[in-house]
Amino acid sequence: MINSNGTTNYAVILAAGSGERMGFSTPKQFLKLAGRTVIEHTLAAFQDHPLIHEIFIVVSPKDRLYLEELLLKNPVPKVTRILGGGATRKDSSWAGVGAIPADALDHANILMHDAVRPFVTRRIITETIEALQHHEAVDVAVPAVDTIISVDDENFIRDIPDRSALRRGQTPQGFRAAVLKKAHELSHADPDCSVTDDCKLILKYNLGDVFVVRGEEKNIKITYPEDLFLADKIFQVNSSALEDGPPLRRIQDKVVTVFGATKGIGQAVMELGEHYGGRMHGFAASSGCDVSNPEDVRLALQHVMQTEGRIDAVVNTAGILRSGRLADRDPADIEREIAVNYLGSINVVRAALPLLQATRGGICLFTSSSFTRGRSLYTIYSSSKAAIVNLVQGVAEEAAPQGVRINAINPERTATPMRVENFGPEPPESLLTARAVAEATIKTLFANFSGTVVDVRRSSASL
Ligand code: CTP
Ligand code: MG
């Protein structure tokens, strides 16, 4: 497959490092993050990008079998080669360049990317490829925020370069394939060449200019153990990832079951899903399906299976919100709130998981911004919403081997009947629309991440 201008774009994912600075026995590209290995997140970014045609993965021979198993479980159709890496990053990069077929070299671009940068965005990949129409090579970088100092062997400052001209390099680095191949060949033939960076090779041998595309602060390279915490947080605040996420029309012809479908966000998911051609099936307490009753949930899903023969996605928006000091509340009322908000989601997940295995489907549950901190007068609601987040994270790991994804939507204050009942009328501009939350929900159902809390804010809502 080639571009309209006749160019094939190869992504070469460098995954042959051993992660010494991370200090774990498993190389960091194979550590789990938000339900999948780091490299699977990275591969998804290139698999999902329409301008990428083929993906090569460069891996250490000892990890090859493990990688092949991962790809069997979670296929990435654009991966056409798995190559053995070398002792240095430059050797691994060379393995990638060397694998481009000779007759394709003059009409190919290579995007060299670190397997341990899972947050590369669609924009970065697009701009890197576009810049290769005019330049031989492209680097991706962000402004240096700290003052950079250069020191000598004795640890004395040698120079403090002007920060305004300094950038921190990220990946991908993009190249016209023939140019990068030439650079590596010259470097192999040059006994004095100590250069390790591919872009620097282009400059050293005067093979062209290297344009710089704007990177992203969040496009971090997972290097130290602390980076895993940061990466986890980046996945949690994933609303921006949805901008790069699947289009709404991905729902077309998909069989989607919605619990809590007659009001508020559930109703909006039904309407938006139908608008984009989803085969929507809604259930609600008002029509006899109480999520706190496992049998009701089972029968609802069974009905959809009998009608459609499969289920691709399940959403549970059913929830109730009651207020009052814990000491003053009626015990039966407390139990009811927990039964709907927490046990209801457990019932939905347990009944849906076996059915979603066949379609490698997705589940969305609902949390609330109160999950991070309990709220007075809303102790049961906020603690049940915290429980949802933990449920999602745990189930995401358990369900990953079956290819089922589960996430929690965390909408800011939303204009729903439940909100009006509890808080009275509020200025509409201070509230998210149910439709904007429905949009984020549908995108999340078909996105490739799992175990994530997707924040939906007014600023991130496109409607
Ligand atoms: N890489 C590679 N081959 C090597 C060295 C590194 O393919 N011989 C890849 C890594 O797998 C990683 C990327 O290059 O995806 C960036 O390198 P780095 O962060 O340095 O990873 P490691 O070399 O694995 O880590 P460390 O330097 O801490 O050992
Ligand atoms: Mg390294």
XYZ file of C-alpha atoms and ligand atoms in Angstrom:
493
model
C 0.000 0.000 0.000
C 1.326 3.449 -0.861
C 0.396 7.095 -0.501
C -1.319 8.976 -3.262
C 2.101 10.508 -3.993
C 3.587 7.018 -4.329
C 5.424 6.954 -1.011
C 5.230 4.082 1.489
C 5.445 5.102 5.138
C 7.140 2.557 7.397
C 7.077 2.868 11.186
C 10.060 1.168 12.816
C 9.376 0.547 16.488
C 12.594 0.202 18.469
C 12.048 -2.303 21.246
C 15.390 -4.063 21.654
C 16.587 -2.239 24.770
C 16.879 -3.892 28.160
C 15.697 -0.960 30.276
C 18.653 -0.807 32.669
C 17.636 2.511 34.177
C 14.213 1.072 34.965
C 15.924 -1.728 36.852
C 13.290 -4.447 36.367
C 14.000 -7.869 34.924
C 11.220 -7.365 32.343
C 12.223 -4.769 29.727
C 10.084 -1.647 30.199
C 8.415 -1.947 26.785
C 6.739 -5.127 28.079
C 5.522 -3.712 31.407
C 1.762 -3.334 31.867
C 0.138 0.085 31.789
C -3.619 0.687 31.764
C -4.334 -2.947 30.995
C -1.863 -3.516 28.154
C 1.881 -3.628 27.660
C 3.626 -0.358 26.851
C 4.565 -1.537 23.352
C 0.943 -2.479 22.567
C -0.131 1.103 23.270
C 2.658 2.366 21.033
C 1.791 -0.051 18.225
C -1.869 1.006 18.408
C -0.916 4.623 17.703
C 0.731 3.616 14.409
C -1.779 0.902 13.535
C -4.599 3.438 13.856
C -2.858 6.167 11.846
C -4.181 6.232 8.277
C -0.864 7.404 6.757
C 1.204 4.512 8.146
C 1.385 1.559 5.778
C 3.685 -0.960 7.445
C 5.186 -1.450 10.889
C 8.509 -3.180 11.625
C 9.315 -4.070 15.216
C 12.942 -4.372 16.286
C 13.289 -6.583 19.328
C 15.989 -8.431 21.224
C 16.106 -12.083 20.075
C 15.360 -13.230 23.642
C 12.068 -11.283 23.674
C 10.937 -12.295 20.217
C 8.777 -15.202 21.304
C 7.042 -13.098 23.948
C 6.326 -10.375 21.383
C 4.961 -12.914 18.918
C 2.609 -14.235 21.596
C 1.423 -10.704 22.335
C 0.703 -10.131 18.656
C -1.167 -13.419 18.405
C -3.412 -12.408 21.286
C -3.815 -8.834 20.114
C -3.149 -8.694 16.371
C -1.667 -5.549 14.824
C -2.298 -6.109 11.112
C 0.204 -3.519 9.866
C 3.146 -5.346 11.484
C 4.916 -7.036 8.588
C 8.368 -7.727 10.047
C 9.860 -8.557 13.428
C 13.583 -7.914 13.335
C 16.456 -8.744 15.664
C 17.928 -5.682 17.365
C 21.511 -4.888 18.229
C 23.572 -3.907 21.245
C 23.011 -0.175 20.748
C 20.012 1.838 19.654
C 21.903 2.707 16.486
C 22.364 -1.005 15.702
C 18.637 -1.536 16.215
C 17.830 1.397 13.990
C 20.129 -0.084 11.344
C 18.242 -3.365 11.515
C 15.076 -1.422 10.695
C 16.580 0.539 7.801
C 18.201 -2.575 6.374
C 14.850 -4.345 6.183
C 13.269 -1.866 3.783
C 13.152 -3.648 0.405
C 15.828 -2.247 -1.932
C 13.340 -1.424 -4.669
C 11.210 0.572 -2.224
C 14.016 2.719 -0.805
C 13.572 5.665 -3.152
C 9.861 5.904 -2.472
C 9.750 5.256 1.256
C 9.757 7.187 4.510
C 10.846 5.707 7.805
C 9.512 6.846 11.153
C 11.873 5.595 13.876
C 10.002 5.477 17.149
C 10.846 4.387 20.682
C 8.586 1.535 21.788
C 8.588 3.207 25.207
C 6.816 6.384 24.025
C 3.206 5.206 24.056
C 1.702 8.711 24.064
C 2.775 9.738 20.588
C -0.174 11.540 19.038
C -1.856 11.388 15.684
C -0.839 15.003 15.047
C 2.852 14.322 15.638
C 2.820 11.373 13.227
C 0.885 13.358 10.604
C 3.175 16.400 10.791
C 6.316 14.238 10.670
C 5.127 12.547 7.476
C 4.005 15.848 5.931
C 7.363 17.487 6.690
C 9.143 14.656 4.841
C 7.624 15.974 1.619
C 9.946 18.964 1.905
C 12.867 17.774 4.046
C 15.206 14.774 4.073
C 14.827 14.281 7.814
C 12.549 15.365 10.646
C 13.033 15.426 14.386
C 10.299 15.883 16.987
C 11.120 18.088 19.964
C 9.693 20.237 22.747
C 11.155 23.440 24.254
C 13.702 22.920 27.022
C 12.000 24.014 30.235
C 15.040 23.683 32.507
C 18.245 25.600 31.956
C 20.640 23.210 30.219
C 24.261 23.341 31.311
C 27.237 21.726 29.695
C 29.920 20.404 32.057
C 33.507 19.165 31.736
C 35.055 15.937 33.055
C 35.592 17.502 36.475
C 31.960 18.566 36.731
C 32.568 22.287 36.194
C 30.249 24.276 33.987
C 31.717 24.728 30.556
C 28.804 26.566 29.004
C 25.200 27.605 29.543
C 23.659 27.711 26.076
C 20.811 30.122 25.414
C 17.693 28.204 26.374
C 15.471 29.812 23.754
C 17.243 27.825 21.045
C 17.273 24.541 22.949
C 14.811 21.714 22.492
C 14.444 18.272 24.015
C 14.350 15.570 21.387
C 11.547 13.021 21.277
C 10.514 10.479 18.668
C 9.441 9.641 16.037
C 12.347 10.785 13.943
C 11.390 10.720 10.291
C 13.626 10.086 7.282
C 13.497 9.505 3.625
C 14.561 5.879 3.667
C 17.365 6.125 1.096
C 18.915 9.055 2.962
C 18.941 7.265 6.310
C 20.372 4.148 4.705
C 23.176 6.188 3.191
C 23.885 7.806 6.575
C 24.216 4.425 8.261
C 26.438 3.088 5.487
C 28.765 6.085 5.768
C 28.899 5.692 9.529
C 29.743 1.980 9.264
C 32.594 2.796 6.929
C 33.828 5.587 9.225
C 35.980 4.280 12.104
C 35.836 7.662 13.897
C 32.069 7.930 13.953
C 30.816 8.033 17.517
C 27.461 9.550 16.584
C 24.494 7.515 17.823
C 21.516 9.693 16.940
C 20.012 9.128 13.479
C 19.302 12.840 12.881
C 22.842 13.732 13.867
C 24.140 11.243 11.291
C 22.260 13.138 8.575
C 23.913 16.382 9.662
C 27.378 14.852 10.084
C 27.449 13.511 6.545
C 25.669 16.536 5.068
C 22.846 14.492 3.643
C 20.145 17.113 4.015
C 18.316 19.383 6.394
C 16.543 18.200 9.514
C 13.271 19.980 10.186
C 11.841 20.020 13.713
C 8.175 19.205 14.338
C 6.583 20.258 17.632
C 6.345 17.341 20.047
C 4.160 17.102 23.144
C 5.056 17.256 26.825
C 3.035 14.101 27.311
C 5.014 12.197 24.664
C 7.314 10.987 27.434
C 9.895 8.264 27.158
C 9.371 5.762 29.938
C 12.846 5.550 31.409
C 12.782 5.433 35.234
C 10.291 3.738 37.600
C 8.788 7.185 38.393
C 7.790 7.474 34.740
C 5.388 4.564 35.182
C 3.382 6.591 37.719
C 3.401 9.573 35.415
C 2.341 7.395 32.480
C -0.480 5.938 34.533
C -1.692 9.467 35.288
C -1.451 10.466 31.630
C -3.661 7.510 30.772
C -6.081 8.548 33.502
C -6.451 12.082 32.210
C -7.128 10.706 28.799
C -9.698 13.097 27.461
C -7.150 14.500 25.041
C -6.405 10.971 23.833
C -9.999 10.859 22.676
C -9.283 13.624 20.188
C -7.001 11.095 18.555
C -9.511 8.362 19.214
C -11.752 6.489 16.872
C -14.418 8.397 14.946
C -18.037 8.125 16.110
C -18.949 6.243 12.976
C -16.948 3.282 14.339
C -20.227 2.418 16.075
C -21.910 1.750 12.751
C -23.473 -1.756 12.711
C -22.065 -2.460 16.183
C -24.421 -4.066 18.688
C -24.472 -1.889 21.801
C -26.400 -2.516 25.007
C -27.125 0.430 27.295
C -28.351 0.134 30.873
C -30.041 3.261 32.221
C -31.126 4.071 28.685
C -34.223 6.196 29.173
C -32.806 9.281 30.855
C -29.846 11.638 30.864
C -26.531 10.311 29.568
C -27.895 6.830 28.796
C -30.598 8.314 26.602
C -28.041 10.525 24.845
C -25.813 7.480 24.158
C -28.820 5.716 22.621
C -29.676 8.674 20.385
C -26.130 9.421 19.265
C -25.428 5.719 18.692
C -28.545 5.371 16.553
C -27.615 8.485 14.619
C -24.260 6.929 13.681
C -25.778 3.593 12.713
C -25.224 1.581 15.893
C -27.579 -1.278 16.672
C -28.663 0.103 20.033
C -30.525 -1.862 22.711
C -31.578 0.077 25.790
C -32.817 -1.131 29.175
C -33.935 0.798 32.228
C -35.507 0.331 35.630
C -38.651 2.029 34.331
C -39.070 -0.814 31.829
C -38.373 -3.551 34.353
C -34.607 -3.987 34.210
C -33.065 -3.188 37.576
C -29.254 -3.443 37.366
C -29.042 -4.291 41.053
C -30.744 -7.580 40.178
C -28.289 -9.925 38.389
C -31.126 -11.883 36.830
C -32.593 -8.748 35.187
C -29.183 -7.947 33.703
C -28.672 -11.497 32.478
C -32.080 -11.589 30.808
C -31.494 -8.234 29.113
C -28.210 -9.372 27.595
C -29.701 -12.725 26.661
C -32.455 -10.900 24.808
C -29.884 -8.901 22.806
C -27.910 -12.055 22.030
C -31.052 -13.792 20.798
C -31.942 -10.827 18.603
C -28.504 -9.959 17.234
C -26.308 -13.006 17.801
C -23.530 -10.913 19.320
C -22.750 -7.905 21.518
C -19.917 -5.487 20.730
C -20.216 -3.025 23.596
C -21.994 -2.489 26.889
C -22.628 0.787 28.727
C -23.989 1.139 32.242
C -25.173 4.638 33.121
C -27.735 3.512 35.707
C -27.098 5.302 38.961
C -28.799 7.094 41.804
C -27.668 10.025 43.907
C -29.036 10.598 47.392
C -27.778 13.120 49.870
C -27.735 13.398 53.647
C -25.406 12.986 56.580
C -24.395 9.349 56.860
C -25.569 9.223 60.487
C -29.004 10.499 59.527
C -29.709 8.281 56.574
C -32.042 5.339 56.450
C -30.050 2.054 56.208
C -32.340 0.633 53.521
C -31.832 3.773 51.470
C -28.048 3.449 51.804
C -28.193 -0.173 50.703
C -30.313 0.747 47.710
C -27.808 3.401 46.589
C -24.898 0.965 46.888
C -26.896 -1.782 45.175
C -27.632 0.345 42.116
C -24.378 2.295 41.841
C -21.867 -0.391 42.758
C -23.422 -3.845 42.657
C -25.271 -2.811 39.490
C -21.985 -2.242 37.682
C -20.593 -5.502 39.040
C -23.657 -7.339 37.744
C -23.325 -5.733 34.315
C -19.611 -6.518 34.071
C -19.991 -10.124 35.196
C -22.802 -10.818 32.760
C -21.191 -8.943 29.848
C -17.609 -10.236 30.020
C -18.209 -13.749 28.663
C -20.320 -12.354 25.799
C -17.805 -9.663 24.850
C -14.940 -12.141 24.494
C -16.249 -13.246 21.122
C -16.203 -9.687 19.754
C -13.207 -8.379 21.776
C -15.635 -5.726 22.859
C -15.681 -2.826 25.281
C -17.479 -1.791 28.449
C -18.025 1.733 29.813
C -19.027 2.337 33.398
C -19.608 5.715 35.015
C -17.721 7.345 37.823
C -17.872 10.945 39.026
C -15.321 13.613 39.828
C -16.059 12.858 43.491
C -14.165 9.563 43.115
C -10.867 11.231 44.012
C -12.162 12.634 47.280
C -15.224 11.788 49.337
C -17.866 14.518 49.603
C -19.782 15.416 52.751
C -23.505 14.726 52.397
C -22.688 12.468 49.412
C -20.562 9.859 51.196
C -22.250 6.820 49.687
C -22.412 8.239 46.183
C -18.787 9.382 46.144
C -17.440 6.197 47.724
C -19.449 4.006 45.335
C -18.000 6.039 42.437
C -14.475 5.475 43.830
C -15.277 1.775 43.922
C -16.192 1.899 40.211
C -12.716 3.178 39.351
C -11.068 0.362 41.281
C -13.423 -2.128 39.692
C -12.541 -0.900 36.210
C -8.802 -1.002 36.859
C -8.911 -4.521 38.281
C -11.238 -5.962 35.643
C -9.189 -4.322 32.874
C -6.226 -6.453 33.862
C -8.285 -9.601 34.274
C -10.018 -9.132 30.915
C -6.993 -8.056 28.886
C -6.022 -11.613 27.879
C -9.496 -12.025 26.337
C -9.138 -8.725 24.489
C -12.041 -7.085 26.338
C -11.588 -3.400 27.289
C -13.271 -1.614 30.163
C -13.087 2.061 31.097
C -14.790 4.550 33.385
C -16.225 7.798 32.088
C -15.806 10.690 34.502
C -18.061 13.504 33.376
C -17.860 16.948 34.889
C -21.204 18.353 36.069
C -23.672 17.347 33.364
C -27.124 18.611 32.533
C -29.178 15.518 33.432
C -32.517 14.990 35.204
C -30.585 13.465 38.139
C -28.589 16.638 38.535
C -31.623 18.916 38.314
C -33.428 16.789 40.931
C -30.563 17.169 43.363
C -29.128 20.587 42.653
C -31.996 22.518 41.102
C -31.597 24.725 38.051
C -28.023 25.813 37.181
C -26.732 28.065 34.406
C -26.557 25.861 31.271
C -23.118 27.194 30.302
C -21.707 25.766 33.556
C -22.813 22.239 32.633
C -21.710 19.653 30.110
C -24.392 18.470 27.733
C -25.443 14.834 27.962
C -24.633 14.626 24.258
C -20.993 15.629 24.789
C -20.656 12.892 27.416
C -22.340 10.433 25.050
C -19.788 11.308 22.385
C -16.880 10.621 24.749
C -18.562 7.370 25.813
C -18.950 6.048 22.270
C -15.372 6.957 21.379
C -14.131 5.245 24.521
C -16.134 2.092 23.756
C -14.138 1.641 20.549
C -10.792 3.122 21.641
C -7.862 0.815 22.223
C -7.096 1.638 25.857
C -8.415 -0.109 28.936
C -8.466 0.457 32.690
C -8.665 4.207 32.200
C -10.694 6.990 33.750
C -11.704 9.228 30.862
C -12.320 12.753 32.107
C -14.907 14.666 30.116
C -14.697 18.399 30.695
C -16.475 21.271 29.099
C -13.194 22.412 27.556
C -12.566 18.974 26.063
C -16.094 18.535 24.777
C -16.392 19.229 21.095
C -20.139 19.769 21.146
N 16.508 0.394 21.988
C 16.708 -0.565 21.027
N 17.918 -1.208 20.957
C 18.897 -0.919 21.833
C 18.716 0.077 22.799
C 17.495 0.723 22.865
O 15.819 -0.852 20.234
N 20.028 -1.590 21.744
C 15.183 1.034 22.084
C 14.551 0.790 23.453
O 13.884 -0.482 23.478
C 13.631 1.950 23.613
C 14.291 3.050 22.792
O 15.297 2.437 22.003
O 12.337 1.692 23.095
C 14.830 4.175 23.644
O 15.932 3.715 24.395
P 16.096 3.762 25.969
O 15.043 4.577 26.615
O 17.512 4.087 26.270
O 15.762 2.238 26.373
P 16.715 1.155 26.978
O 18.019 1.173 26.282
O 15.939 -0.119 27.009
O 16.868 1.670 28.491
P 18.224 1.921 29.290
O 19.027 2.886 28.463
O 17.798 2.462 30.605
O 18.876 0.570 29.385
Mg 19.320 2.962 26.306
